[in-house]
Amino acid sequence: SNTAWTWEHQAMTRARLLAPRLAADAAAPGGAAAEPAFDLSARFQAVRHAVLTAPRDHAALRAEIIAMRERLQAAHPVRAGLFDLKHSPGGMIEAEFATQYLVLAHTREHPELEPNLGNIALLIRAEQVGLLPAGVGQGAADAYRHLRHLQHLARLDEQSTQIDPATVTEQRAAIQRLWQAVFTPASRA
């Protein structure tokens, strides 16, 4: 895991295995004993655990995630006067990246962050274990849920996900508070 890029580690925070345990045949051809089944799930969980609990330089991780956020923002321009549910400051990407940082930086000390429960549950857990100020995790979780709902509605209706920012003022502010709590040097989450 030390040779992987940060974005690959971020992906592991969200990774889920969708394969059953592979069963062995009762016997191999010729009556020989079958090899034991290979438990892909156990191997996947072991690799994921090793990645999520690896010691990390928090400042370097923070800087890499901020730089990635800036690259994504530059790659997804938003029309003037609009808010992109995913890519604008205070949008879903900021909540997702903050959650991924918290998982990568703190799962070693807080194993309750290891299960892939989704961003909403992980933000609430991060607040519960003291990694976020009171109300910030829950507020960001509620905001993220609302933005995801709007994104799903827009996609179902084949509409743009760039909307009037006034319709999501509270949600943007909640996610910006999360971003500040995690990525501002004074907070040092």
XYZ file of C-alpha atoms in Angstrom:
189
model
C 0.000 0.000 0.000
C 2.986 2.340 0.339
C 3.401 2.479 -3.443
C -0.208 3.331 -4.306
C -1.350 6.818 -5.179
C -3.486 8.684 -2.656
C -6.507 8.474 -4.962
C -6.163 4.672 -4.941
C -6.260 4.703 -1.148
C -9.259 7.033 -1.283
C -10.987 4.497 -3.534
C -10.330 1.769 -0.951
C -12.329 3.735 1.624
C -15.370 3.187 -0.620
C -14.539 -0.274 -1.951
C -16.956 -3.148 -1.502
C -16.511 -6.726 -2.651
C -19.416 -8.114 -4.627
C -18.326 -11.735 -5.010
C -19.425 -14.814 -3.116
C -17.058 -17.182 -1.377
C -15.799 -19.563 -4.038
C -16.752 -23.131 -3.154
C -14.401 -26.027 -3.833
C -15.526 -29.118 -5.683
C -16.243 -32.137 -3.503
C -13.344 -33.922 -5.155
C -10.874 -33.181 -7.880
C -10.840 -35.310 -11.045
C -9.588 -38.824 -10.399
C -10.874 -38.874 -6.826
C -8.123 -36.659 -5.404
C -9.067 -34.342 -2.576
C -10.203 -30.930 -3.721
C -8.249 -27.829 -2.831
C -9.896 -25.688 -0.158
C -12.034 -22.842 -1.395
C -10.312 -19.496 -1.886
C -12.041 -16.910 0.247
C -11.790 -13.811 -1.907
C -13.809 -11.839 0.628
C -11.329 -12.513 3.433
C -8.396 -11.553 1.195
C -10.133 -8.367 0.064
C -10.955 -7.373 3.657
C -7.355 -8.034 4.727
C -5.981 -5.795 1.965
C -8.571 -3.085 2.674
C -7.781 -3.245 6.408
C -4.040 -2.921 5.725
C -4.607 0.110 3.497
C -7.002 1.876 5.868
C -4.930 1.296 9.000
C -1.506 2.067 7.517
C 0.374 4.845 9.329
C 0.215 8.108 7.390
C 1.632 11.588 7.444
C -1.581 13.527 8.066
C -0.231 16.808 6.705
C 0.935 15.160 3.468
C -2.372 13.307 3.070
C -4.284 16.522 3.688
C -2.183 18.380 1.092
C -2.627 15.636 -1.517
C -6.401 15.546 -1.079
C -6.656 19.341 -1.245
C -4.577 19.328 -4.451
C -6.821 16.651 -5.934
C -9.883 18.697 -5.006
C -8.393 21.708 -6.781
C -7.668 19.640 -9.920
C -11.231 18.318 -9.990
C -12.635 21.803 -9.538
C -10.547 23.082 -12.459
C -11.669 20.149 -14.618
C -15.389 20.738 -13.940
C -16.193 24.393 -14.580
C -19.531 25.663 -13.320
C -21.584 28.243 -15.196
C -21.557 31.667 -13.539
C -24.251 32.115 -10.920
C -24.898 28.379 -10.520
C -23.991 25.721 -7.976
C -22.930 22.260 -9.163
C -24.247 19.711 -6.674
C -21.101 17.627 -6.926
C -18.241 19.913 -7.948
C -18.841 23.388 -6.504
C -17.298 24.438 -3.178
C -19.662 23.111 -0.523
C -20.727 20.292 -2.840
C -20.701 16.540 -2.609
C -17.034 16.095 -3.590
C -15.939 18.118 -0.570
C -18.016 15.940 1.757
C -16.687 12.784 0.093
C -13.047 13.888 0.207
C -13.346 14.999 3.838
C -14.838 11.623 4.748
C -12.096 9.784 2.869
C -9.442 11.831 4.657
C -10.977 11.037 8.060
C -11.068 7.311 7.256
C -7.498 7.189 5.918
C -6.022 9.375 8.650
C -7.860 7.958 11.658
C -9.039 4.360 11.139
C -5.849 3.121 12.802
C -6.920 4.799 16.073
C -10.682 4.598 15.462
C -11.602 1.184 14.014
C -15.265 2.204 13.987
C -14.416 4.122 10.784
C -13.269 0.998 8.926
C -16.574 -0.541 7.768
C -17.763 0.918 4.479
C -21.051 2.289 5.740
C -21.217 5.205 3.313
C -20.373 8.866 3.722
C -23.412 9.762 5.815
C -22.839 7.132 8.508
C -19.074 7.712 8.510
C -19.479 11.457 9.037
C -21.745 10.791 12.003
C -19.261 8.263 13.424
C -16.367 10.690 12.964
C -18.274 13.234 15.030
C -19.171 10.627 17.661
C -15.514 9.666 18.185
C -14.477 13.313 18.502
C -12.807 13.868 15.132
C -15.272 16.624 14.236
C -16.732 19.438 16.316
C -20.215 18.849 17.709
C -22.844 19.194 15.013
C -20.410 19.319 12.078
C -20.580 15.625 11.167
C -24.353 15.394 11.528
C -24.868 18.688 9.701
C -22.640 17.619 6.813
C -24.313 14.195 6.702
C -27.757 15.799 6.431
C -26.500 18.230 3.790
C -24.865 15.447 1.783
C -28.078 13.400 1.909
C -30.045 16.394 0.578
C -27.566 17.106 -2.226
C -27.574 13.413 -3.235
C -31.374 13.503 -3.326
C -31.311 16.551 -5.598
C -28.673 14.908 -7.793
C -30.777 11.764 -8.151
C -33.879 13.777 -9.024
C -31.978 15.782 -11.638
C -30.573 12.651 -13.239
C -33.936 10.890 -13.265
C -35.489 13.920 -14.939
C -32.465 14.331 -17.256
C -31.876 17.809 -15.847
C -28.663 19.658 -15.066
C -27.043 19.219 -11.668
C -26.025 22.890 -11.790
C -28.708 24.750 -9.854
C -29.547 28.082 -8.240
C -27.209 28.333 -5.213
C -29.929 29.986 -3.126
C -31.811 26.665 -3.015
C -29.004 24.940 -1.092
C -27.493 27.706 1.041
C -27.717 25.749 4.309
C -26.364 22.551 2.782
C -23.407 24.340 1.182
C -22.582 26.021 4.487
C -22.732 22.705 6.380
C -20.335 21.018 3.968
C -18.037 24.041 3.986
C -17.939 23.811 7.816
C -16.917 20.164 7.438
C -14.208 21.064 4.911
C -12.893 23.780 7.253
C -12.899 21.422 10.247
C -10.944 18.767 8.363
C -8.612 20.744 6.117
C -7.898 24.033 7.900
C -4.521 23.887 9.691
C -5.952 25.219 12.976
C -8.465 22.352 13.194
C -6.069 19.457 12.449
C -8.716 16.730 12.268
